[in-house]
XYZ file of C-alpha atoms in Angstrom:
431
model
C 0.000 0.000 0.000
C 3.274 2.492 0.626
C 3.629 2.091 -3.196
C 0.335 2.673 -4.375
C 0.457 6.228 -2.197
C 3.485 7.051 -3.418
C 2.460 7.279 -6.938
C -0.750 8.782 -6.226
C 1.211 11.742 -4.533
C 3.781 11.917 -7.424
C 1.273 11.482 -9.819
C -0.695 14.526 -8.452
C 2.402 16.546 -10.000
C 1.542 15.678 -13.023
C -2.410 15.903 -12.757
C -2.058 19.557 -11.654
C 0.104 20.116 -14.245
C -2.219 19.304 -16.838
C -4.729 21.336 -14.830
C -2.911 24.065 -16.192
C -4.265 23.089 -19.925
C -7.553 22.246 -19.300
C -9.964 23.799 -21.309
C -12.916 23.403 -18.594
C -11.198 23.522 -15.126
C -10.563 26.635 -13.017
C -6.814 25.909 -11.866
C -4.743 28.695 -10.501
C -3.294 29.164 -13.400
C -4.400 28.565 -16.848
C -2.260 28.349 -20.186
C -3.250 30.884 -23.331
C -3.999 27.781 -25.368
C -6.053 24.751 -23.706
C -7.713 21.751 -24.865
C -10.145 19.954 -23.427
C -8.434 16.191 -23.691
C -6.829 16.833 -20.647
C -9.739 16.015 -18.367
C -11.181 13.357 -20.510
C -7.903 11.420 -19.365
C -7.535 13.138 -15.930
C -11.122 11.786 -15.458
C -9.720 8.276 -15.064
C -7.206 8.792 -12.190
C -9.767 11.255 -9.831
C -12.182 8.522 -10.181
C -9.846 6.102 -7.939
C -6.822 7.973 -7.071
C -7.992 10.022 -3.876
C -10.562 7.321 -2.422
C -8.268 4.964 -2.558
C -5.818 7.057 -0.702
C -8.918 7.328 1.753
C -9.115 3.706 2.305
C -5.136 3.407 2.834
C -5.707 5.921 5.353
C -8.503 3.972 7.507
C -6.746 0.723 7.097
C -3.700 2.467 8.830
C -5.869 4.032 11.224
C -7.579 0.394 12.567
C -3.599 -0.421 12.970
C -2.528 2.824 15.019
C -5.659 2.555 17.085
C -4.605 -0.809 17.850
C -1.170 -0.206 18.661
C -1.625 3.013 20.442
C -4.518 3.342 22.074
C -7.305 6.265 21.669
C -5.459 8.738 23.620
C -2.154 8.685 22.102
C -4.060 7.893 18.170
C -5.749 11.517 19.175
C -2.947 13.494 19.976
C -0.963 11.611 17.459
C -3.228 13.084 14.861
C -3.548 16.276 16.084
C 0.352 16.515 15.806
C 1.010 14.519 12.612
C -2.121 16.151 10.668
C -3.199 19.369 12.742
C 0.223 21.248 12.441
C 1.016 20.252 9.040
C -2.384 22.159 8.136
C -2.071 25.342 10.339
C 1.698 25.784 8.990
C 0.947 25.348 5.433
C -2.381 27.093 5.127
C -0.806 29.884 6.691
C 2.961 30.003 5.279
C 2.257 28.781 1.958
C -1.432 28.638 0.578
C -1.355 32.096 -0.365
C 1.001 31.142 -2.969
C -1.472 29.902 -5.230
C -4.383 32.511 -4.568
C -1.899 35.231 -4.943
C -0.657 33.836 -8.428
C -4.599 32.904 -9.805
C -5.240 36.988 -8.993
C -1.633 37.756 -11.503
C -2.303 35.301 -13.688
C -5.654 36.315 -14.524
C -5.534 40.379 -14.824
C -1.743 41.398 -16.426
C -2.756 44.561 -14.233
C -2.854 43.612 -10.983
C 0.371 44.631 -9.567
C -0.676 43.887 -5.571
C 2.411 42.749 -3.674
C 2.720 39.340 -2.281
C 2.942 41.270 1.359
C -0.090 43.396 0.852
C -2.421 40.348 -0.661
C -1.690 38.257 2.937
C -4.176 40.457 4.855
C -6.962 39.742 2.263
C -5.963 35.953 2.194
C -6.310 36.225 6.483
C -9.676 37.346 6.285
C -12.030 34.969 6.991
C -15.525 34.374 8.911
C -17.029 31.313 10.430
C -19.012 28.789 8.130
C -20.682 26.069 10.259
C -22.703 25.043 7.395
C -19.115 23.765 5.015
C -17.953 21.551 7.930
C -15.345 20.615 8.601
C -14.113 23.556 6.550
C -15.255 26.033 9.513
C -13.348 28.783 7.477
C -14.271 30.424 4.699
C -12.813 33.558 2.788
C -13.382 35.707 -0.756
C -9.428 34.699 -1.101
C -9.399 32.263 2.010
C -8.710 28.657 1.100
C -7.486 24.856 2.454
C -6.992 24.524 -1.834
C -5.163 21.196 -1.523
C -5.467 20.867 2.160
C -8.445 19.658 1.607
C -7.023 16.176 2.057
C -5.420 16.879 5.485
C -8.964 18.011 6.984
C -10.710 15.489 5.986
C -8.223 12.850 7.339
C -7.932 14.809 10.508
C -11.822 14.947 10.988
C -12.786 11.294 9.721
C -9.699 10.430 12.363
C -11.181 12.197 14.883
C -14.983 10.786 14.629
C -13.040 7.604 14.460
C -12.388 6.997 18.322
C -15.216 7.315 19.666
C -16.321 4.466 17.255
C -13.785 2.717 18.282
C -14.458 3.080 22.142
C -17.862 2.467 22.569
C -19.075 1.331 19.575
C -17.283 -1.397 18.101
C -16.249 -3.021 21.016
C -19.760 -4.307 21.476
C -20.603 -7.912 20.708
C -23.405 -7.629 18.478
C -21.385 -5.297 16.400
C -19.081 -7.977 16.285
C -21.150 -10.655 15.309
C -22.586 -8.395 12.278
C -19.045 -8.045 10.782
C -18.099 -11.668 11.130
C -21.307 -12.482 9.287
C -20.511 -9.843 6.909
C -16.954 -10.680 6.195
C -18.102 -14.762 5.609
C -20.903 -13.954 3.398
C -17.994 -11.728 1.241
C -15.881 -14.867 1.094
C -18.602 -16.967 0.039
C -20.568 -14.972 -2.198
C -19.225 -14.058 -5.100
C -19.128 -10.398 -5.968
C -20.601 -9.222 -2.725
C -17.777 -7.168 -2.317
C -18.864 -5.056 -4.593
C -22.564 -3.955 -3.225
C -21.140 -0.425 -1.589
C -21.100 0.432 -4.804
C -24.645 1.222 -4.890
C -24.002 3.572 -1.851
C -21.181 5.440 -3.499
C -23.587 5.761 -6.714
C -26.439 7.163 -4.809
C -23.977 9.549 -2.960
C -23.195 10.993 -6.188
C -26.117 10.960 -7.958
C -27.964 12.785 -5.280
C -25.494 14.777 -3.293
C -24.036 15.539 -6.492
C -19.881 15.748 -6.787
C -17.760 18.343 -5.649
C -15.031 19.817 -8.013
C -13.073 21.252 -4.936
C -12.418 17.883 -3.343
C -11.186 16.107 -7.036
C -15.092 15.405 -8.208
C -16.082 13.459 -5.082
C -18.506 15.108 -2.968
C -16.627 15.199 0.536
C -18.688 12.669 2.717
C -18.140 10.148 -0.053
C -14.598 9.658 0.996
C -15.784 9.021 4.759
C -17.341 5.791 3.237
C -13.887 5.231 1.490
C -12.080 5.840 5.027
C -14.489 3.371 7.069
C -13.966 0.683 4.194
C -10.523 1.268 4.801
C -10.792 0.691 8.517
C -13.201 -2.551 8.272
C -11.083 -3.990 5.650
C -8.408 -4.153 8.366
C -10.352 -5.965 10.640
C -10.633 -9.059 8.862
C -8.577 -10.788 6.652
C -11.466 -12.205 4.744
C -12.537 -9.315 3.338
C -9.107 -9.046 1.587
C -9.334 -11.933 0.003
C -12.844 -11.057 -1.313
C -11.051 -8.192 -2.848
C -8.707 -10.485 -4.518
C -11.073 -13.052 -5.792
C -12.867 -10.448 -7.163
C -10.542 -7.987 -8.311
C -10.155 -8.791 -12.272
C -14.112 -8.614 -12.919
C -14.295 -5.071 -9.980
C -11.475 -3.873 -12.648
C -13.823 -4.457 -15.846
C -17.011 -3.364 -14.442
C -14.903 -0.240 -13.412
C -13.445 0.413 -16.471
C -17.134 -0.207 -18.418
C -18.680 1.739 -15.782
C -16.485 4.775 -16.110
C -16.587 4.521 -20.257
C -20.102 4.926 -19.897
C -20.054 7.467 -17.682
C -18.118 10.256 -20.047
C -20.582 11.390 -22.534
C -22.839 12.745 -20.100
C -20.047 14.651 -18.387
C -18.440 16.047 -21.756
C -22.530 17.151 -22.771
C -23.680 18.257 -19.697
C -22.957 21.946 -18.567
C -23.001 21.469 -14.972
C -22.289 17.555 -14.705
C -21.458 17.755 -11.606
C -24.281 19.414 -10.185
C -27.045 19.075 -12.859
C -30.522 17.478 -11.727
C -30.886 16.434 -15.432
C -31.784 13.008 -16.502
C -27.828 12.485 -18.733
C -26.029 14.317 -15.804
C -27.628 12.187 -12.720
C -26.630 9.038 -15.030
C -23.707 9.802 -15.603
C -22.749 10.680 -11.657
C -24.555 7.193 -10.468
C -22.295 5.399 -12.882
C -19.141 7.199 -11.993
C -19.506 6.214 -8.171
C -20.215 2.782 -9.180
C -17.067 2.900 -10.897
C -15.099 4.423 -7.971
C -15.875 1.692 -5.772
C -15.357 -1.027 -8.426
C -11.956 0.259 -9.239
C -11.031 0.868 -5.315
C -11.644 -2.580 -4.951
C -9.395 -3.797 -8.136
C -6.548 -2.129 -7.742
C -5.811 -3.313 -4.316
C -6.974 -6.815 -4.946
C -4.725 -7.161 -7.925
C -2.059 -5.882 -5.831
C -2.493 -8.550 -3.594
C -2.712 -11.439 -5.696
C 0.720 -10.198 -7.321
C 2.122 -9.848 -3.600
C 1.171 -13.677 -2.987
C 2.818 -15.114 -6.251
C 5.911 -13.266 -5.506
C 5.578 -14.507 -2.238
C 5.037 -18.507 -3.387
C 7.547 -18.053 -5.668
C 10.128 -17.292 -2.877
C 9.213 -19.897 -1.073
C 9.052 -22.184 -3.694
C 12.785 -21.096 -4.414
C 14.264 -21.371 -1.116
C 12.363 -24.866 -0.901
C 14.403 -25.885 -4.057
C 17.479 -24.490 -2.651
C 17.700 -26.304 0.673
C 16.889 -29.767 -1.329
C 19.762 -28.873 -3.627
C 22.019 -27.270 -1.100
C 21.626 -28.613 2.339
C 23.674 -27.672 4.852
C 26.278 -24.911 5.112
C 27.758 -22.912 2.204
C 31.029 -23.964 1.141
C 33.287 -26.005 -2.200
C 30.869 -27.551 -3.875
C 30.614 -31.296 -3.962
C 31.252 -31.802 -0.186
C 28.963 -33.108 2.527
C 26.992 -30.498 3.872
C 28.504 -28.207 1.856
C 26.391 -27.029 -1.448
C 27.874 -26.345 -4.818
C 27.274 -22.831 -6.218
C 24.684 -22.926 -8.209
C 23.445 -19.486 -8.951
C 25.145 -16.346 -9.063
C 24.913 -14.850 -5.355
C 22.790 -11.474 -5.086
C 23.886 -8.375 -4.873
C 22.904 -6.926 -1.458
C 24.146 -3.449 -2.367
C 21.664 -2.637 -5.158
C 19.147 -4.887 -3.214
C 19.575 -2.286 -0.464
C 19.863 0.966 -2.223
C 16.585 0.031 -3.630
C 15.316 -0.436 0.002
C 16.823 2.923 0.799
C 14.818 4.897 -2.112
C 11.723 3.238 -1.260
C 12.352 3.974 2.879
C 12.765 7.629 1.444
C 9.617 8.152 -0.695
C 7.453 6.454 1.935
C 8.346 8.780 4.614
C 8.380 11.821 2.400
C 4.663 11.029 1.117
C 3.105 13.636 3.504
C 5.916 16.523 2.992
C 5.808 16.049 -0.767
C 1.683 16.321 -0.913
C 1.695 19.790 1.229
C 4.429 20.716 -0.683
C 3.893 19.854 -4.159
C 0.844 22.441 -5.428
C 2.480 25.564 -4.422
C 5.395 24.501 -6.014
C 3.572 23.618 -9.414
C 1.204 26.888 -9.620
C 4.419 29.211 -8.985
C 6.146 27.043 -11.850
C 3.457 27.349 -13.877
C 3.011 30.765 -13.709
C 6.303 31.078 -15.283
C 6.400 28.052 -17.780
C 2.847 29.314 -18.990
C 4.872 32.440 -20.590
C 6.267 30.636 -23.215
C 5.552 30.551 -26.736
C 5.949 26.622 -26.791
C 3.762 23.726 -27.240
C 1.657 22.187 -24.781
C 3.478 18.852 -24.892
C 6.601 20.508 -24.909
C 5.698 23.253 -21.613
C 3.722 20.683 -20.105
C 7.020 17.773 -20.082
C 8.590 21.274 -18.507
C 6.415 22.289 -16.234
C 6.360 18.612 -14.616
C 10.056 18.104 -14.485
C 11.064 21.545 -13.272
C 7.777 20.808 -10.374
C 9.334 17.156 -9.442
C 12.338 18.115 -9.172
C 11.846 21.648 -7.052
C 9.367 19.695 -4.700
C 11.553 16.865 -4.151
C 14.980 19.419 -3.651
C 12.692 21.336 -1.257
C 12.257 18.390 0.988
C 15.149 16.960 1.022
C 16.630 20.411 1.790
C 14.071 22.469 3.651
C 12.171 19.806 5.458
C 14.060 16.370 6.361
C 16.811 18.162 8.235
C 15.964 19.934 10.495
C 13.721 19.029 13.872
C 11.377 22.010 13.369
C 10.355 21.690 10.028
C 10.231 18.034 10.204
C 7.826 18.592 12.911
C 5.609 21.347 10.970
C 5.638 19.049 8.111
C 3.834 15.931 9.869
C 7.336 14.008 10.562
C 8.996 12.372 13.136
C 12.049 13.772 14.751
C 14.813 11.264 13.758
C 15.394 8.406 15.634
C 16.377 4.832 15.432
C 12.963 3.388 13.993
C 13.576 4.841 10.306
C 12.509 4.041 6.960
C 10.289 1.570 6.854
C 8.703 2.035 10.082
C 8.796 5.354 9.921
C 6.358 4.871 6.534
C 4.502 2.914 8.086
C 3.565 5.205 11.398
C 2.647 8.074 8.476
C 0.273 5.910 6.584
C -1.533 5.072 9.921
């Protein structure tokens, strides 16, 4: 699962890039010359990407409540989530809002200093919870993510204390995990609830298309999928026909979005179709790519073992000349533990940085776009640009800015460094 967020997070570099040349989308900002392929294929990704970071997120969360407790999960949270978003809304989210206000009148000359007052101002909106803050330049813009996983965390304990503890609660997800062993495709029924969600809530384009309670349903799936083993091996079984119906499910889905004016809000007949079908397809995909995942996991895994079966039949005892007793020829070439572990290393590395490099990463593409976007270029050729010079800048600025220091490891959601590192350390920032 460190893998799968890891390229969502690097691959949002290179969905808000395109953002930049999308004919219909209101990014920051917006190239001279557009075209409107650019959602058509974005399309695919936001229908999986994000709720599938959702249900890495609960899983990790049933793990850390487990391991910690509810007191230290809370505060946990509060530290590894709540001043991650205070910092960045405040130090760097007025970046982008500051840049759309440029970008979009060649005469408007306000200074970066002067704009932060206006950004400040904000009033009390009990009605957007949890996004209690609201502003005419105001914004979470990408944070939107962080509060959502600090609020869905935070309604999680006292599920966890009073609720699920209870032993009729437990007897309805035993019965429910069985019957998703046994009966084929019953994994897939929530889709119906993800379907209605967006048919009749409608979708939200601020929260990447899904309307922001929808991924509460993605967290809890998260969290019960945890909680029994059986349901991930539902997922597996069922994984190559979720991925079709998915796939068919989102095809059908895109004419009514590319006709519709308001898809995502429309009460018309095309535009309510076409939302049902594209949280049908959410959930169908959300259960593929994890399932596929793990069936890949297990054959690597059955292949070891099949291997190191083989080689203590064909090489008992201890190594030595070949030939000897209980010594084993040679018979393949050894491994090389030094690549071996310097993949290890970049893997340790990207895991931890996965929460750094998503508050970082969308300041750091608007302000690069703003520049790149000045070009007389083509879009392939400014886009290939604008993604490389974004990569690299976001990735420098952690390493650099972030990783080294205690503070800003701290304001950035990390540990301070100590002798559980790399792969633990990923693992404590996906719970």
């Amino acid at each position: 699962m460190d893998a799968v967020r890891m390229l969502v997070v690097i691959g949002l570099v290179f969905f808000h890039s395109a953002l930049v040349y999308a004919t219909d989308d209101d990014f920051y900002v917006k190239n001279d010359e557009t075209t409107g392929a650019i959602l058509i294929v974005a399309g695919f990704g936001v229908v999986w990407a994000m709720p599938l970071l959702f249900l890495i997120s609960g899983l990790g969360a049933r793990h850390s409540l487990r391991r910690r407790g509810a007191r230290r999960f809370t505060a946990e949270r509060l530290l590894r989530l709540g001043v991650p978003l205070v910092f960045v809304t405040v130090a760097l989210n007025p970046l982008p809002q500051w840049l759309r206000l440029r970008s979009a009148d060649a005469d408007h000359h306000e200074s970066y200093l002067a704009f932060l007052p206006r950004f400040y101002d904000v009033r009390p909106e009990p009605a957007e919870f949890p996004f209690l803050l609201q502003g005419e330049h105001f914004e979470t813009g990408h944070l939107w993510f962080v509060v959502l996983l600090l609020t869905f965390s935070l309604l999680l304990v006292p599920l966890h204390l009073w609720l699920l503890p209870r032993e009729p609660v437990r007897r309805i997800g035993d019965r429910v995990a069985e019957a998703a062993v046994c009966r084929r495709g019953l994994v897939l029924l929530p889709a119906v609830a993800f379907a209605v969600i967006c048919a009749g809530a409608r979708m939200e384009e601020d929260f990447a298309g899904w309307h922001r309670w929808s991924y509460l349903l993605f967290f809890l799936a998260g969290f019960a999928l945890a909680a029994d083993d059986r349901f991930r091996t539902a997922m597996r079984r069922d994984a190559g026909v979720a991925a079709w119906i998915g796939v068919v499910l989102f095809a059908a889905a895109g004419p009514g979005f590319a006709l519709a004016d308001e898809p995502f809000t429309e009460m018309t007949a095309p535009a309510i179709a076409s939302r049902t079908l594209f949280g049908a397809a959410g959930w169908c995909l959300v259960v593929a790519i994890p399932g596929l995942l793990d069936r890949r996991r297990l054959r690597r895994l059955r292949r070891l073992r099949r291997r190191g079966e083989s080689e203590r039949l064909e090489r008992p005892g201890r190594p030595g000349r070949p030939g000897r007793p209980g010594r084993p020829g040679r018979l393949e070439r050894p491994e090389r533990p030094g690549r071996r572990s310097a993949i290890e290393r970049g893997y340790g590395y990207l895991a931890t940085a996965v929460l750094p490099l998503y508050l970082l990463h969308q300041p750091i593409v608007v302000g690069v776009a703003y520049l790149v976007t000045g070009w007389s270029a083509p879009i392939p050729v400014e886009y290939a640009a604008l993604v490389a010079i974004s990569l690299t800048l976001t990735l420098a600025a952690y390493e650099l800015l972030v990783r080294r220091t205690r503070v800003t490891r701290f304001l950035f959601g990390m540990r301070s460094r100590s002798a559980r590192r790399g792969a633990n350390e990923a693992r404590s920032i996906a719970s």
